[in-house]
XYZ file of C-alpha atoms in Angstrom:
691
model
C 0.000 0.000 0.000
C 1.210 3.457 -0.797
C 1.409 4.864 2.722
C 1.961 8.350 1.545
C -1.453 8.467 -0.047
C -3.374 10.504 2.473
C -0.274 10.804 4.695
C 1.709 13.348 2.737
C 2.048 15.635 5.762
C 4.163 12.954 7.438
C 6.666 12.685 4.644
C 6.981 16.424 4.157
C 8.248 16.783 7.702
C 11.217 14.454 7.116
C 14.709 15.758 6.408
C 15.797 15.555 2.781
C 19.181 13.917 2.601
C 21.990 15.381 0.565
C 24.796 12.937 1.259
C 25.053 9.764 -0.834
C 27.396 6.950 0.138
C 29.827 5.933 -2.614
C 31.170 2.453 -3.288
C 33.517 1.473 -6.065
C 33.512 -1.663 -8.183
C 36.800 -3.293 -9.097
C 36.185 -5.797 -11.915
C 38.404 -8.849 -11.807
C 38.779 -12.144 -13.570
C 35.494 -14.008 -13.662
C 35.128 -16.507 -10.810
C 32.728 -19.341 -10.079
C 30.055 -18.730 -7.480
C 31.247 -19.155 -3.909
C 30.456 -22.468 -2.284
C 27.762 -22.338 0.371
C 25.268 -20.389 -1.728
C 22.069 -22.022 -2.873
C 22.697 -23.740 -6.185
C 20.348 -24.450 -9.047
C 22.618 -26.651 -11.130
C 24.355 -25.906 -14.376
C 22.459 -23.209 -16.212
C 23.202 -20.900 -19.059
C 24.778 -17.680 -17.899
C 25.060 -14.158 -19.197
C 28.254 -12.186 -19.043
C 27.336 -8.555 -18.534
C 29.527 -5.971 -20.156
C 31.063 -4.156 -17.173
C 33.141 -1.818 -19.267
C 30.410 0.582 -20.268
C 29.744 3.858 -18.488
C 26.631 5.913 -17.976
C 28.085 8.532 -20.287
C 28.468 5.929 -22.996
C 25.286 3.990 -22.496
C 22.680 6.127 -20.778
C 19.090 6.055 -21.876
C 17.181 9.291 -22.584
C 15.937 11.224 -19.580
C 12.293 10.582 -18.856
C 9.878 13.364 -19.702
C 8.167 15.152 -16.825
C 4.897 13.305 -17.383
C 6.815 10.087 -17.899
C 4.186 8.785 -20.265
C 6.536 7.942 -23.133
C 6.058 4.528 -24.694
C 7.850 2.853 -27.566
C 8.853 6.118 -29.192
C 12.502 6.254 -28.071
C 14.895 9.086 -28.930
C 17.582 8.623 -31.517
C 20.208 8.088 -28.850
C 18.412 4.934 -27.759
C 19.843 3.038 -30.702
C 23.308 3.845 -29.442
C 22.347 2.504 -26.031
C 21.096 -0.654 -27.628
C 24.375 -1.123 -29.464
C 26.441 -0.418 -26.372
C 24.541 -2.950 -24.303
C 24.123 -5.611 -26.960
C 26.625 -7.843 -25.201
C 24.444 -7.796 -22.121
C 21.459 -9.607 -23.599
C 19.949 -11.951 -21.022
C 19.468 -15.678 -21.117
C 17.371 -17.967 -18.987
C 17.322 -21.639 -18.323
C 14.869 -24.176 -17.022
C 15.947 -26.776 -14.463
C 14.121 -29.120 -12.132
C 13.672 -27.915 -8.593
C 13.655 -30.101 -5.502
C 9.891 -30.547 -5.614
C 9.966 -31.714 -9.214
C 8.644 -28.467 -10.662
C 10.687 -26.798 -13.331
C 12.581 -23.850 -11.898
C 13.277 -20.853 -14.069
C 16.729 -19.510 -13.345
C 18.328 -16.364 -14.693
C 22.088 -16.284 -14.232
C 24.386 -13.261 -14.053
C 27.743 -14.563 -12.750
C 29.599 -11.248 -12.644
C 33.321 -10.936 -12.056
C 34.333 -9.734 -8.609
C 33.103 -7.504 -5.827
C 31.083 -7.548 -2.609
C 27.664 -9.089 -2.079
C 25.385 -6.486 -0.567
C 21.809 -5.361 -0.073
C 21.343 -1.586 0.021
C 18.113 -0.322 1.557
C 17.866 3.350 0.618
C 16.590 6.171 2.784
C 13.749 8.018 1.090
C 11.838 11.197 1.746
C 8.865 9.273 3.043
C 7.919 5.632 3.583
C 8.926 3.927 0.350
C 10.928 0.950 -0.939
C 14.117 1.376 -2.957
C 16.496 -1.579 -2.604
C 19.709 -2.137 -4.536
C 21.296 -5.605 -4.769
C 24.893 -6.165 -5.832
C 27.213 -9.151 -6.087
C 30.408 -9.634 -8.063
C 29.961 -6.350 -9.836
C 26.447 -7.000 -11.117
C 23.401 -5.246 -9.729
C 19.647 -5.491 -9.419
C 17.061 -2.955 -8.316
C 13.906 -3.720 -6.377
C 11.294 -0.957 -6.601
C 12.644 2.614 -6.564
C 10.532 4.847 -4.308
C 8.312 7.779 -5.194
C 8.936 9.698 -8.411
C 8.549 13.331 -9.353
C 5.628 12.942 -11.721
C 1.894 12.667 -11.188
C -1.209 12.523 -13.402
C -2.727 15.916 -14.084
C -6.247 14.645 -14.730
C -6.327 15.491 -18.438
C -6.194 11.817 -19.432
C -9.481 10.076 -18.536
C -7.537 6.877 -17.867
C -5.817 8.584 -14.954
C -8.251 10.772 -13.036
C -7.064 12.880 -10.153
C -7.795 10.937 -6.999
C -7.627 12.008 -3.390
C -4.353 11.040 -1.748
C -2.217 10.944 -4.875
C 1.289 12.180 -4.062
C 2.008 15.463 -5.899
C 4.494 15.623 -8.759
C 7.200 17.478 -6.832
C 7.309 15.169 -3.825
C 9.546 12.407 -5.115
C 13.005 10.875 -4.848
C 13.965 10.364 -8.490
C 17.306 12.171 -8.333
C 18.140 10.637 -4.970
C 17.523 7.054 -6.132
C 19.150 7.329 -9.554
C 22.065 9.267 -8.105
C 22.636 6.624 -5.453
C 22.631 3.877 -8.062
C 25.155 5.695 -10.234
C 27.481 6.513 -7.356
C 27.491 2.899 -6.279
C 28.568 1.682 -9.695
C 25.328 0.886 -11.502
C 25.547 1.492 -15.254
C 23.488 0.585 -18.281
C 25.693 -2.471 -18.720
C 25.617 -4.105 -15.293
C 22.004 -3.888 -14.075
C 20.850 -7.510 -14.286
C 17.224 -7.061 -13.416
C 14.586 -4.716 -12.097
C 11.745 -5.955 -9.836
C 8.670 -3.784 -9.429
C 6.921 -5.492 -6.525
C 3.454 -4.010 -7.086
C 1.630 -1.055 -8.603
C 1.982 1.593 -5.913
C 3.803 4.835 -6.486
C 5.955 4.544 -3.347
C 7.437 1.440 -4.954
C 7.452 1.769 -8.757
C 6.987 5.458 -9.514
C 10.650 5.620 -10.594
C 10.562 2.311 -12.482
C 10.450 3.970 -15.909
C 13.386 6.243 -15.080
C 15.442 3.328 -13.775
C 14.684 1.193 -16.834
C 15.496 3.922 -19.342
C 18.719 4.981 -17.629
C 20.198 1.660 -16.472
C 18.773 -0.876 -18.968
C 17.961 -3.886 -16.743
C 18.272 -7.106 -18.743
C 15.179 -8.633 -17.151
C 12.178 -6.708 -15.832
C 9.930 -8.472 -13.315
C 6.585 -7.142 -12.162
C 3.122 -8.621 -11.597
C 0.292 -7.508 -13.844
C -2.062 -4.848 -12.571
C -5.411 -3.354 -13.515
C -7.631 -0.917 -11.663
C -10.531 -3.241 -12.466
C -9.157 -5.786 -9.969
C -9.342 -3.325 -7.048
C -12.621 -3.569 -5.153
C -11.926 -0.655 -2.824
C -12.172 2.661 -4.734
C -10.136 4.395 -2.027
C -7.159 2.230 -2.985
C -6.887 3.230 -6.643
C -4.860 6.456 -6.331
C -2.448 6.735 -9.287
C -1.774 2.978 -9.430
C -2.709 2.574 -13.074
C -0.628 5.591 -14.085
C 2.612 4.444 -12.461
C 2.046 0.886 -13.675
C 1.432 1.956 -17.272
C 4.561 4.140 -17.186
C 6.577 1.122 -16.063
C 5.034 -1.115 -18.727
C 5.755 1.494 -21.433
C 9.373 1.638 -20.315
C 9.584 -2.179 -20.258
C 8.230 -2.374 -23.820
C 10.747 0.265 -24.858
C 13.481 -1.849 -23.249
C 12.307 -4.929 -25.150
C 12.399 -3.075 -28.443
C 15.549 -1.056 -27.848
C 17.985 -3.511 -26.315
C 16.163 -6.839 -26.115
C 15.182 -6.880 -22.453
C 12.951 -9.660 -21.166
C 9.703 -8.589 -19.479
C 8.324 -11.185 -17.020
C 4.890 -10.653 -15.460
C 3.914 -14.177 -14.463
C 5.910 -16.739 -12.515
C 5.268 -20.364 -11.631
C 4.788 -20.345 -7.886
C 8.049 -19.892 -6.035
C 10.205 -21.466 -8.766
C 11.749 -18.376 -10.314
C 15.335 -17.565 -9.262
C 17.972 -15.097 -10.337
C 21.614 -16.033 -9.786
C 23.221 -12.651 -9.244
C 26.925 -13.268 -8.706
C 27.132 -15.021 -5.334
C 23.535 -14.143 -4.591
C 20.431 -16.225 -5.238
C 17.242 -14.181 -5.534
C 14.007 -16.176 -5.303
C 10.781 -14.436 -6.307
C 7.968 -14.900 -3.796
C 4.510 -14.018 -5.168
C 2.036 -13.354 -2.358
C -0.876 -14.818 -4.311
C 0.709 -17.388 -6.648
C -2.665 -18.350 -8.142
C -3.514 -14.708 -8.911
C -7.024 -15.158 -7.524
C -7.432 -11.376 -7.514
C -7.857 -11.500 -11.294
C -11.106 -13.412 -10.727
C -12.387 -12.303 -7.333
C -10.813 -8.852 -7.090
C -8.927 -7.599 -4.052
C -8.969 -4.575 -1.787
C -5.386 -3.460 -2.252
C -2.604 -3.767 -4.839
C -0.316 -4.810 -1.978
C -2.033 -8.204 -2.104
C -0.877 -8.692 -5.720
C 2.752 -8.118 -4.802
C 5.958 -10.113 -5.163
C 8.632 -10.332 -2.499
C 12.169 -11.663 -2.828
C 14.241 -14.084 -0.763
C 17.943 -13.335 -1.077
C 20.528 -15.991 -0.153
C 24.322 -15.892 -0.192
C 27.120 -17.576 1.759
C 24.678 -19.625 3.789
C 22.777 -16.515 4.961
C 19.445 -15.158 3.792
C 17.131 -12.160 3.761
C 13.484 -11.732 2.934
C 12.479 -8.497 1.250
C 8.773 -8.521 1.996
C 7.639 -5.569 -0.153
C 4.164 -4.653 1.132
C 3.149 -8.129 2.254
C -0.088 -7.805 4.215
C -1.851 -10.457 6.235
C -5.001 -8.365 6.398
C -7.420 -6.804 3.992
C -7.554 -3.072 3.392
C -9.453 -2.439 6.613
C -6.691 -4.335 8.496
C -9.237 -6.412 10.385
C -9.584 -9.658 8.416
C -6.666 -12.055 8.069
C -6.039 -13.500 4.623
C -3.398 -16.152 5.438
C -0.796 -14.683 3.096
C 1.903 -14.497 5.781
C 1.484 -18.147 6.747
C 1.883 -19.239 3.128
C 4.859 -16.975 2.534
C 6.538 -17.971 5.808
C 6.339 -21.625 4.799
C 8.008 -20.856 1.472
C 10.671 -18.540 2.903
C 11.597 -20.214 6.198
C 14.018 -18.803 8.724
C 16.052 -15.793 7.588
C 18.773 -13.606 9.035
C 17.429 -10.288 7.717
C 13.847 -9.150 7.235
C 12.832 -6.100 5.271
C 9.547 -5.746 7.130
C 6.299 -6.070 5.251
C 4.232 -2.991 4.486
C 6.687 -0.498 5.957
C 6.319 -2.073 9.398
C 2.635 -1.267 9.791
C 0.190 -3.315 11.871
C -1.273 -4.937 8.749
C 1.820 -7.130 8.519
C 4.505 -8.919 10.517
C 2.143 -10.740 12.861
C 3.621 -12.874 15.687
C 3.412 -16.261 13.859
C 5.158 -14.760 10.841
C 7.882 -13.195 12.964
C 8.361 -16.441 14.879
C 8.685 -18.450 11.666
C 11.230 -16.109 10.058
C 13.023 -15.353 13.354
C 15.283 -12.618 11.905
C 18.319 -11.238 13.705
C 17.982 -7.914 11.869
C 14.920 -5.926 10.792
C 14.987 -3.091 8.293
C 11.777 -1.135 8.025
C 11.079 1.263 5.177
C 8.945 3.537 7.287
C 8.804 5.355 10.591
C 9.320 3.780 13.988
C 5.901 5.133 14.902
C 4.239 2.648 12.520
C 5.631 -0.326 14.349
C 3.453 -2.649 16.452
C 5.033 -4.429 19.407
C 5.428 -7.776 17.673
C 7.776 -6.437 14.988
C 10.501 -5.303 17.366
C 9.740 -7.221 20.546
C 13.010 -9.117 20.226
C 14.941 -5.889 19.761
C 14.577 -5.129 23.473
C 14.239 -8.733 24.653
C 16.916 -10.280 22.466
C 19.853 -9.552 20.202
C 18.090 -8.149 17.129
C 19.147 -5.146 15.039
C 16.436 -2.677 13.975
C 16.652 0.084 11.377
C 13.533 2.205 10.707
C 14.589 4.023 7.577
C 12.661 7.233 8.256
C 14.785 7.782 11.362
C 17.946 6.607 9.620
C 17.301 9.038 6.786
C 16.590 11.897 9.175
C 20.111 11.408 10.522
C 21.499 12.123 7.030
C 22.353 8.482 6.285
C 21.698 7.510 2.684
C 21.197 3.782 3.212
C 21.638 0.755 5.403
C 23.876 -1.791 3.690
C 23.922 -5.484 4.576
C 27.129 -7.167 3.368
C 27.095 -10.958 2.957
C 30.307 -12.946 3.281
C 31.579 -16.275 4.535
C 31.811 -14.656 7.975
C 28.088 -13.849 7.994
C 26.247 -10.558 7.490
C 27.643 -7.205 8.562
C 25.812 -3.897 8.482
C 26.932 -0.408 7.600
C 27.342 2.082 10.397
C 24.178 3.998 11.148
C 25.032 4.794 14.753
C 24.375 8.482 14.048
C 20.682 7.594 13.909
C 18.898 7.579 17.239
C 15.210 7.501 17.991
C 12.607 6.803 20.602
C 9.887 4.221 20.223
C 6.601 3.907 22.060
C 5.390 0.359 22.594
C 1.762 -0.481 23.218
C 2.144 -3.160 25.878
C 5.626 -2.872 27.324
C 6.082 -1.206 30.707
C 7.589 1.268 30.439
C 6.342 1.862 26.926
C 9.084 4.203 25.739
C 12.548 2.977 24.753
C 15.501 4.704 23.180
C 17.552 3.289 20.327
C 20.847 4.221 18.717
C 22.258 2.497 15.690
C 19.558 -0.147 15.860
C 20.070 -1.166 19.494
C 18.601 -0.062 22.834
C 20.804 2.739 24.130
C 20.948 4.814 27.284
C 19.926 8.449 26.965
C 18.775 11.354 29.098
C 16.004 13.844 28.487
C 12.472 14.194 27.249
C 10.900 12.464 24.239
C 7.374 12.692 22.835
C 5.813 9.481 21.536
C 3.379 9.028 18.663
C 0.461 8.954 21.106
C 1.336 12.478 22.252
C 2.640 11.282 25.636
C 5.897 12.645 27.011
C 8.566 10.338 28.436
C 11.736 11.012 30.390
C 14.956 9.043 30.151
C 17.463 9.166 32.976
C 20.551 7.411 31.689
C 18.813 4.166 30.677
C 17.359 2.772 27.414
C 13.903 2.645 29.007
C 11.912 5.616 30.237
C 11.367 6.309 33.911
C 8.119 4.866 35.240
C 6.138 5.050 38.496
C 8.534 7.675 39.763
C 8.957 11.367 40.459
C 11.608 13.054 38.350
C 13.033 16.527 38.805
C 14.040 18.447 35.722
C 15.044 22.090 35.807
C 13.755 22.434 39.341
C 10.301 21.140 38.377
C 8.797 17.883 39.551
C 6.974 15.482 37.223
C 5.255 12.189 37.853
C 5.867 9.405 35.326
C 3.098 6.820 35.489
C 3.402 3.030 35.259
C 3.737 3.224 31.460
C 6.423 5.885 31.721
C 4.151 8.647 30.381
C 4.222 12.050 32.050
C 1.042 12.402 34.070
C -1.346 15.330 34.233
C -4.406 15.821 36.379
C -4.920 13.619 39.421
C -2.241 11.099 40.343
C -1.507 8.940 43.354
C 2.143 8.133 43.913
C 1.486 5.364 46.403
C 1.591 7.764 49.333
C -0.547 10.798 48.480
C -2.756 12.428 45.888
C -1.421 15.251 43.708
C -2.920 17.482 41.095
C -0.672 18.154 38.092
C -1.321 20.888 35.550
C -1.215 20.414 31.773
C 2.571 20.813 31.877
C 2.850 18.013 34.430
C 3.754 20.295 37.347
C 2.238 19.821 40.836
C -0.188 22.732 40.942
C -2.211 24.650 43.468
C -1.954 26.032 46.998
C -4.968 26.516 49.248
C -8.501 25.909 48.151
C -8.913 24.820 44.489
C -12.097 24.011 42.602
C -11.366 21.079 40.276
C -13.957 19.191 38.262
C -16.776 20.550 40.422
C -15.231 19.674 43.817
C -13.135 21.644 46.271
C -9.702 20.474 47.349
C -7.059 21.898 49.610
C -3.643 21.732 47.953
C -0.170 22.382 49.208
C 2.344 22.398 46.384
C -0.043 20.235 44.397
C -0.345 17.694 47.195
C -3.896 17.060 48.311
C -4.801 17.407 51.981
C -6.789 14.518 53.417
C -8.970 14.178 56.485
C -9.719 17.000 58.947
C -8.455 20.466 58.062
C -8.697 23.597 60.243
C -8.783 26.758 58.164
C -9.858 30.321 59.011
C -11.701 29.348 62.200
C -13.579 26.363 60.825
C -13.051 22.675 60.485
C -13.408 20.924 57.110
C -13.344 17.293 56.166
C -11.517 16.202 53.022
C -12.264 12.712 51.767
C -9.645 10.328 53.115
C -9.240 8.680 49.704
C -9.705 11.484 47.185
C -9.270 14.677 49.176
C -12.579 16.121 47.935
C -14.200 18.482 50.458
C -17.243 16.925 52.128
C -20.613 18.622 52.555
C -23.765 17.458 54.333
C -23.828 14.415 56.596
C -20.474 12.649 56.612
C -19.417 9.642 58.658
C -15.817 9.627 59.897
C -14.421 6.859 62.069
C -17.923 5.723 63.000
C -19.116 9.218 63.959
C -21.513 11.428 62.017
C -20.725 15.053 61.224
C -22.580 17.730 59.334
C -20.682 20.048 56.971
C -22.364 23.126 55.541
C -22.385 23.789 51.797
C -19.216 25.798 52.445
C -17.667 22.680 53.960
C -17.524 24.234 57.464
C -18.322 21.789 60.262
C -21.449 22.508 62.365
C -21.571 22.435 66.177
C -24.609 22.864 68.458
C -28.231 22.515 67.380
C -28.960 21.799 63.742
C -32.347 21.970 62.111
C -32.261 19.089 59.694
C -35.585 20.003 58.119
C -37.686 17.197 59.548
C -35.777 16.915 62.834
C -33.348 18.631 65.126
C -29.866 17.316 65.821
C -27.117 18.226 68.192
C -23.472 18.359 67.137
C -21.027 18.347 70.009
C -18.048 20.644 70.327
C -16.012 18.096 68.280
C -18.708 18.196 65.598
C -19.772 14.614 66.288
C -23.533 14.064 66.281
C -24.877 13.465 69.827
C -27.140 10.523 70.675
C -29.037 9.541 73.802
C -29.524 11.933 76.733
C -28.138 15.441 76.325
C -28.093 18.209 78.926
C -28.037 21.661 77.343
C -29.080 25.072 78.623
C -30.544 23.717 81.836
C -32.701 21.079 80.151
C -32.412 17.447 79.226
C -33.003 16.238 75.671
C -33.196 12.823 74.185
C -31.614 12.133 70.776
C -32.360 8.934 68.884
C -29.475 6.523 69.508
C -29.324 5.603 65.837
C -30.349 8.666 63.867
C -29.536 11.412 66.378
C -32.942 13.019 65.758
C -34.275 14.953 68.786
C -37.311 13.257 70.435
C -40.579 15.003 71.329
C -43.678 13.737 73.156
C -43.722 10.421 74.966
C -40.601 8.302 74.575
C -39.612 5.093 76.285
C -35.976 4.760 77.309
C -34.621 1.709 79.082
C -38.138 0.588 80.021
C -39.193 3.963 81.433
C -41.435 6.624 79.922
C -40.441 10.256 79.542
C -42.202 13.231 78.112
C -40.350 15.778 75.981
C -41.865 19.105 74.998
C -42.043 20.273 71.392
C -38.727 22.042 72.090
C -37.301 18.651 73.075
C -36.854 19.705 76.740
C -37.644 16.937 79.219
C -40.615 17.523 81.595
C -40.519 16.952 85.388
C -43.405 17.270 87.898
C -47.082 17.302 86.967
C -48.051 17.035 83.310
C -51.506 17.591 81.919
C -51.777 15.010 79.218
C -55.121 16.362 78.040
C -57.360 13.544 79.247
C -55.260 12.775 82.343
C -52.580 14.044 84.620
C -49.150 12.429 84.916
C -46.271 12.870 87.261
C -42.638 12.876 86.017
C -40.125 12.470 88.806
C -36.890 14.409 89.128
C -35.202 12.107 86.589
C -38.037 12.767 84.151
C -39.331 9.177 84.461
C -43.100 8.795 84.576
C -44.304 7.738 88.081
C -46.822 4.991 88.895
C -48.447 3.969 92.216
C -48.486 6.159 95.382
C -46.557 9.440 95.374
C -46.298 12.154 98.067
C -46.265 15.681 96.703
C -46.393 18.794 98.899
C -47.800 16.858 101.880
C -50.551 15.133 99.907
C -50.781 11.580 98.542
C -51.713 10.749 94.977
C -52.203 7.484 93.196
C -51.081 6.965 89.580
C -52.335 3.958 87.700
C -50.297 1.499 85.670
C -50.446 3.905 82.687
C -49.242 6.768 84.869
C -52.654 8.505 84.780
C -53.679 10.176 88.104
C -56.699 8.538 89.836
C -59.749 10.550 90.965
C -63.024 9.517 92.687
C -63.414 6.253 94.575
C -61.093 3.417 93.610
C -59.981 0.193 95.128
C -56.247 0.442 95.750
C -54.173 -2.129 97.486
C -57.306 -4.096 98.471
C -59.140 -1.193 100.062
C -61.576 1.374 98.711
C -60.112 4.902 98.729
C -61.545 8.278 97.831
C -59.568 10.803 95.687
C -60.510 14.468 95.165
C -60.879 15.885 91.682
C -57.330 17.242 92.117
C -56.167 13.673 92.697
C -55.429 14.262 96.369
C -56.209 11.213 98.511
C -59.047 12.004 100.894
C -59.172 8.766 102.823
C -60.673 5.278 102.886
C -64.264 5.013 101.732
C -65.035 2.240 104.235
């Protein structure tokens, strides 16, 4: 998938490199391929003419619209003559599984065996292969052309990369400086019809004359998702026009269909095996959501080591939610490798855990930004000995390429230690890690991840986590993931409020999210607080100021709407309550202002009227004050003794006797009491015995 479609803003922010690494080629006497490489038997070979130069054998410069077809300039005939000795040959041999293998052989003379992965302005693939002085190019990054909409075959579509935003000069210049000429480019592979891969294909073909051109067929009609059409057809047709020109001008072979995984190119000491993602080309019948799913990858083997260049291999459809099984099939064909050029620029549509486990690379090169990378792609980078090079970060450091050199001693990599970057994992704790030259590296300072979170490194490869850090005299809290916290945090000991810059904020009363808090240097006060003559209660867990009825340590308190604690009598609307000097709600008997009051032992509500306490009856006025002495109950008189308890039986009051029944009601008239008939006056006074 062309990542820069719809993501142009990302690529425009990257540094454009000016420096290009230079390597020289020293032709020598032709030698047989080195033992240890994968062999395909005795096949016909092609001796490329390594004596030509670009000045002698350069194709015409592509026009700005790059829509030229078979109509080559007059100078093309000269190119054809100069490169006539480089005509290709192919051979068929039987592979291990009994299927005929098609092998193209370019033995070369002498020189290193290397894979160059180029830095580009944005996420794009441009990979140069070389071995024994012969070269091959895989893809070529974004070009400098674009359809203008005048041709109905190529409408202007949203997300198409503009004409000026390409790497044509960078890619072609790199190839030339590293020794590629129109005589020694064995083949060109255009992995699929996306501009970030093949936009420069026509320029590469016309300038460097590859002897074989590989690329799968493409048609817009096979794409079922209209949002994935972009300028695919335009860049593909430009490549096809250039390939047809190459066929006519210097006899190039144009291959657009391969038999499974049985096509190989012997490039010096290097075996290149083509890996189609959909060998049966089912997309030609059923359609597919993305041209990535039509692509071809390449397995490169030399000196007993191997690499898989995965192009834009995707194991999901365009919505990245449905697995298609492509990675499982490809992993079975490829097997374990030393180097992986990650699929689809390292995005989460590719490089799933089973695929990574099957290939088990010791080095990962990613033609995109570190920010694209899901955990599974680089998990072993921090938990094992794996090298990782995200080319966006490598390029931003001014490094033109990462070069993997194959030899009998293994694979060595060019120095890109000037490139350093942070990466934010999704599941690791802490999430942020720092890398330098492809390895975890200690660093110090702040770094902002793709999520927008800030992380702080203090002399380690991993960010600080679950810790306070002091920077420039300011304190910051880094949470369990390592991200700088804002808002409310708990550090295991206390609550703090941090402003948007991460600083502990606030002194005194602060209204936050609708609640009041008392802060001291951002730290939240908890529990009881005495301020300006009043007591306040701040929630013991959150620090939020309490209002209304609040229970603390088993006692009830009432806090006004201002938070101030109430003492004394409180009118609770339906009842009165008494809050002691400590603020605690009183219960049971209360003596206040010369009177006794009874407060419900559970609710604290003040009692009125008749109330029974501990088996005795008391009468409390509407004010709550307890009554003593005589009480007119309306239909009867009652006597409350000095304790307030209702009396029964005989009582002596002011020299006179009275008798109170079992209910406490005073007796009048003649009644039998204690077995004798007595007479009581209307006042209740006992007059004497009736008989």
